[in-house]
């Protein structure tokens, strides 16, 4: 097979790919390596290996509480963002809706506004409305940020949905609610799964919104931020490694899931 | 033997207890309670329309537009919360920005920084995206892409942290260079523009990679073959065929990277130094800390939002020509 | 007998364009009725109004004597088989067929029994657990049909259900559909733009054009006695005879054409003497003779084309007035070749006068 793409400087392209992979992976790999280092300061080379940092992290009450708090926020965010995102997507894809593109653009607004500005505007907003900072405010901020992504994912999936599936369900006796629950929602499953994982991961990862909207309780990124600023010990590496493995596993699984259901 | 197997066959086809079906749905829908509640809405065109419109529109107006509106409103107040004498609306907060180089310069630096980061990311990531989309065999493509995606599941702070450890004085790079014998004392890589750009590119190259990849992947191989048949060399093919056809990907990739890098917050706090203060830190300091200067902060945020969005708009106009979707 | 479906003066317009124009149509129970017409003539719109997916702009639709024009689809006892089947991709074959039964609130055992019965009717019991994506086009078609039949509708609507199948499978499904209609005794309203399909399957064919009914009748009548130029043209191959009406005599029209006077059945029309009229004559009704017949009227022409079509040969004969006529003949009947002069003749009643 003759391919004209391949007589581009193929080796150069290949090299650039692998260099980039190294650029992406090496810092993380080294960071993980140090989490096994048996010494109190974070530096190379590693002479002795240990698992004690993991033992320490897993007993660290602050860390476990931050994890639980972050997960709680992420789950609430996911719940609200999914419901509202699907709702907005349904509106945008509805027949005969006026100003569809305007609604779409406004629905995407929080994703386009730079993160810091988004966080600040939310901070101002809750102060104007006298909403206290803290859990509720964080969830609100995260949800506002996550909704556009859910909307986009759901809309993409809705576009590929044969438009007579709902008609068929209605024809067989389903009212519009039953048709939605039994046909549209199952059809959206892959997009919803992808969107939910996205919500969970971005919420767990979010720093800037939590920074402006948070109260006294620490989320995981806040904790890591404080520890990184405060001075380093391999304990942070162990912490980061644990978090990384869990989130990457979720991400990879979601990727696998959506890819499989797409075909 | 024969009888046996045929018996198991029939047993399989018509089991005594059949599988269960969701007949309860029909019963539920027929129940008076349902008919009086959900059924009422589901069967009324008007109610459905109201329900479909209400939540999304209320949400979008209050929470997508509301915060920006409030920010704009406060940005023209003289004090927030309003002083006892009442609110005075003024443009002083904006004037302050242009009069005070302390604010103005970091802003310029931020914009220039974001532009440089965007350009660098584009140049670095384009060949990678091209390689995965067109050189890698289709069956290996997912794997090649996943290798690039995996680090991004790690999260902003963890990745920033790994960059710090990579570039620190006793970090991987310096230790390696010393072991090899290239340097005696560590070169300072951290807390300057270098570490900042290194880190920010590290954080956001995914936003460039994915749009570029999907745009390049869509270019039909036949088209490039045709160009080659017409005698175009590799460079001409790239410039005349591939580059214009991946324009959409370039536009959305650059827009996303630009908008993200202009608003990065954690990375400058951790990776930047005293000489590389960029605007987000300035804005944030107006909201935190002892001096509570919300109106100024709001005004600067509005300026930053306006400038960043209009740069992107302009960029799309110039490069894209026609209308382009951001996502 | 009360019609099972009755459209009364139904109009449907989209904006300024009229998709269905003053439709008046009564359908008897137990019949296989086909809506036939070119693309965009309003067949689907008619069907969708009956299914409840469009509301008429004006007029009423009756189902079993009950006015239903404004009922939502789930409140009507009709079911549709969609052109692309619209099987639910996340449910297996069994659950697809059971969908309508579940919504009737039937007990699991009863649902299962009926579902399996229906599947065995189309020999798909072995496929009950498959997903729609794992079926062939013909199998999907059958599942869609059974899913629509499962809730026992008064009327089954089929919107070009066979158009996605290849020619061979389509023929097979035509026979199967017809036999299912016979065994169930249900009213089928079938939409197609394939005239052959309409003629083979239907008890009644409704020919539509631009939102109106052109003609309605059993296939034989439509073929033998088309009322309009459109119907004659749309169904089968036709020659048109156009000329001045000389006289009307005992149900026959005498038309001046190509230098002679030919006769055609008036077919219920009453054109004025001396006006220009058109009549249609099917190719296979024309006899081609090598000599002028003694005692019948005949038209002379010259063969310009001869095409062997297997069971017959098609001749194109060019007349003195410049028109061409297509005729069919048995391969053995005449050994005329291109360039020969021939005479064309037909039985008077085989040509029919058209309304336009
Ligand atoms: N939702 C709609 N909006 C506007 N016009 C429509 C709509 N649906 C149908 N039409 C118009 O109404 C006319 C009839 O359409 P219809 O779908 O009934 O045709 P059809 O006979 O089924 O054609 P086909 O054989 O191509 O399916 C067409 O001119 C079509 O363009
Ligand atoms: Mg149609």
Tab-separated table of N, CA, C and O in Angstrom, chain A residues 212-250:
chain	number	residue	atom	x	y	z
A	212	UNK	N	-12.064	30.249	45.861
A	212	UNK	CA	-12.879	31.445	46.074
A	212	UNK	C	-14.184	31.176	46.799
A	212	UNK	O	-14.726	32.050	47.451
A	213	UNK	N	-14.714	29.983	46.645
A	213	UNK	CA	-16.049	29.722	47.167
A	213	UNK	C	-16.045	28.902	48.445
A	213	UNK	O	-17.061	28.773	49.109
A	214	UNK	N	-14.882	28.318	48.775
A	214	UNK	CA	-14.839	27.369	49.877
A	214	UNK	C	-14.901	28.020	51.240
A	214	UNK	O	-14.640	29.217	51.395
A	215	UNK	N	-15.253	27.204	52.203
A	215	UNK	CA	-15.283	27.657	53.586
A	215	UNK	C	-14.066	27.127	54.320
A	215	UNK	O	-12.960	27.139	53.791
A	216	UNK	N	-14.312	26.631	55.526
A	216	UNK	CA	-13.189	26.184	56.341
A	216	UNK	C	-12.765	24.762	56.030
A	216	UNK	O	-11.635	24.387	56.255
A	217	UNK	N	-13.707	23.971	55.519
A	217	UNK	CA	-13.378	22.580	55.266
A	217	UNK	C	-12.501	22.455	54.020
A	217	UNK	O	-12.735	23.127	53.020
A	218	UNK	N	-11.497	21.602	54.057
A	218	UNK	CA	-10.537	21.509	52.970
A	218	UNK	C	-10.935	20.430	51.969
A	218	UNK	O	-11.278	19.323	52.356
A	219	UNK	N	-10.831	20.776	50.711
A	219	UNK	CA	-11.003	19.754	49.688
A	219	UNK	C	-9.630	19.192	49.351
A	219	UNK	O	-8.602	19.722	49.767
A	220	UNK	N	-9.647	18.149	48.560
A	220	UNK	CA	-8.401	17.478	48.221
A	220	UNK	C	-7.392	18.405	47.540
A	220	UNK	O	-6.231	18.490	47.973
A	221	UNK	N	-7.795	19.138	46.500
A	221	UNK	CA	-6.821	20.037	45.868
A	221	UNK	C	-6.325	21.110	46.829
A	221	UNK	O	-5.142	21.459	46.803
A	222	UNK	N	-7.205	21.607	47.707
A	222	UNK	CA	-6.764	22.611	48.673
A	222	UNK	C	-5.702	22.027	49.596
A	222	UNK	O	-4.701	22.673	49.923
A	223	UNK	N	-5.927	20.788	49.985
A	223	UNK	CA	-4.980	20.132	50.883
A	223	UNK	C	-3.622	19.959	50.190
A	223	UNK	O	-2.568	20.284	50.754
A	224	UNK	N	-3.679	19.470	48.965
A	224	UNK	CA	-2.427	19.270	48.235
A	224	UNK	C	-1.730	20.607	48.032
A	224	UNK	O	-0.513	20.725	48.220
A	225	UNK	N	-2.505	21.625	47.704
A	225	UNK	CA	-1.942	22.961	47.515
A	225	UNK	C	-1.227	23.420	48.787
A	225	UNK	O	-0.068	23.861	48.754
A	226	UNK	N	-1.904	23.256	49.910
A	226	UNK	CA	-1.322	23.693	51.179
A	226	UNK	C	-0.037	22.927	51.463
A	226	UNK	O	0.969	23.497	51.873
A	227	UNK	N	-0.078	21.630	51.194
A	227	UNK	CA	1.107	20.821	51.498
A	227	UNK	C	2.261	21.180	50.579
A	227	UNK	O	3.422	21.236	51.011
A	228	UNK	N	1.955	21.392	49.297
A	228	UNK	CA	3.018	21.728	48.353
A	228	UNK	C	3.644	23.064	48.744
A	228	UNK	O	4.862	23.226	48.713
A	229	UNK	N	2.794	24.019	49.120
A	229	UNK	CA	3.326	25.321	49.503
A	229	UNK	C	4.071	25.257	50.824
A	229	UNK	O	5.064	25.941	51.035
A	230	UNK	N	3.619	24.380	51.677
A	230	UNK	CA	4.148	24.338	53.024
A	230	UNK	C	5.515	23.701	53.142
A	230	UNK	O	6.188	23.866	54.144
A	231	UNK	N	5.920	22.950	52.163
A	231	UNK	CA	7.189	22.244	52.286
A	231	UNK	C	6.949	20.795	51.962
A	231	UNK	O	5.850	20.278	52.150
A	232	UNK	N	7.987	20.181	51.407
A	232	UNK	CA	7.719	18.899	50.791
A	232	UNK	C	8.281	17.732	51.582
A	232	UNK	O	9.354	17.797	52.160
A	233	UNK	N	7.494	16.654	51.536
A	233	UNK	CA	8.005	15.387	52.019
A	233	UNK	C	7.384	14.332	51.109
A	233	UNK	O	6.357	14.593	50.483
A	234	UNK	N	8.006	13.178	51.020
A	234	UNK	CA	7.462	12.157	50.108
A	234	UNK	C	6.030	11.785	50.426
A	234	UNK	O	5.383	11.114	49.638
A	235	UNK	N	5.546	12.214	51.550
A	235	UNK	CA	4.148	11.924	51.853
A	235	UNK	C	3.225	12.522	50.784
A	235	UNK	O	2.249	11.901	50.380
A	236	UNK	N	3.550	13.733	50.355
A	236	UNK	CA	2.713	14.348	49.309
A	236	UNK	C	2.760	13.497	48.055
A	236	UNK	O	1.757	13.316	47.372
A	237	UNK	N	3.933	12.971	47.750
A	237	UNK	CA	4.043	12.134	46.565
A	237	UNK	C	3.141	10.916	46.676
A	237	UNK	O	2.467	10.541	45.708
A	238	UNK	N	3.150	10.321	47.835
A	238	UNK	CA	2.310	9.141	48.018
A	238	UNK	C	0.851	9.517	47.865
A	238	UNK	O	0.065	8.844	47.187
A	239	UNK	N	0.490	10.644	48.462
A	239	UNK	CA	-0.880	11.142	48.358
A	239	UNK	C	-1.257	11.360	46.893
A	239	UNK	O	-2.267	10.852	46.403
A	240	UNK	N	-0.395	12.100	46.215
A	240	UNK	CA	-0.661	12.411	44.808
A	240	UNK	C	-0.726	11.139	43.979
A	240	UNK	O	-1.583	11.001	43.097
A	241	UNK	N	0.151	10.203	44.269
A	241	UNK	CA	0.149	8.956	43.504
A	241	UNK	C	-1.161	8.208	43.682
A	241	UNK	O	-1.760	7.730	42.718
A	242	UNK	N	-1.607	8.144	44.915
A	242	UNK	CA	-2.878	7.451	45.162
A	242	UNK	C	-4.013	8.107	44.382
A	242	UNK	O	-4.785	7.441	43.693
A	243	UNK	N	-4.080	9.432	44.514
A	243	UNK	CA	-5.160	10.157	43.825
A	243	UNK	C	-5.063	9.936	42.319
A	243	UNK	O	-6.054	9.644	41.639
A	244	UNK	N	-3.832	10.054	41.829
A	244	UNK	CA	-3.621	9.909	40.394
A	244	UNK	C	-4.096	8.546	39.900
A	244	UNK	O	-4.800	8.443	38.894
A	245	UNK	N	-3.729	7.502	40.637
A	245	UNK	CA	-4.086	6.153	40.185
A	245	UNK	C	-5.602	5.999	40.144
A	245	UNK	O	-6.167	5.499	39.167
A	246	UNK	N	-6.268	6.501	41.180
A	246	UNK	CA	-7.716	6.357	41.206
A	246	UNK	C	-8.374	7.148	40.075
A	246	UNK	O	-9.172	6.620	39.301
A	247	UNK	N	-7.989	8.413	39.941
A	247	UNK	CA	-8.654	9.223	38.901
A	247	UNK	C	-8.317	8.707	37.513
A	247	UNK	O	-9.188	8.643	36.646
A	248	UNK	N	-7.063	8.319	37.295
A	248	UNK	CA	-6.709	7.822	35.974
A	248	UNK	C	-7.473	6.545	35.668
A	248	UNK	O	-7.920	6.330	34.542
A	249	UNK	N	-7.659	5.704	36.695
A	249	UNK	CA	-8.407	4.469	36.466
A	249	UNK	C	-9.847	4.793	36.077
A	249	UNK	O	-10.385	4.235	35.113
A	250	UNK	N	-10.452	5.738	36.793
A	250	UNK	CA	-11.829	6.126	36.446
A	250	UNK	C	-11.870	6.661	35.019
A	250	UNK	O	-12.711	6.274	34.205
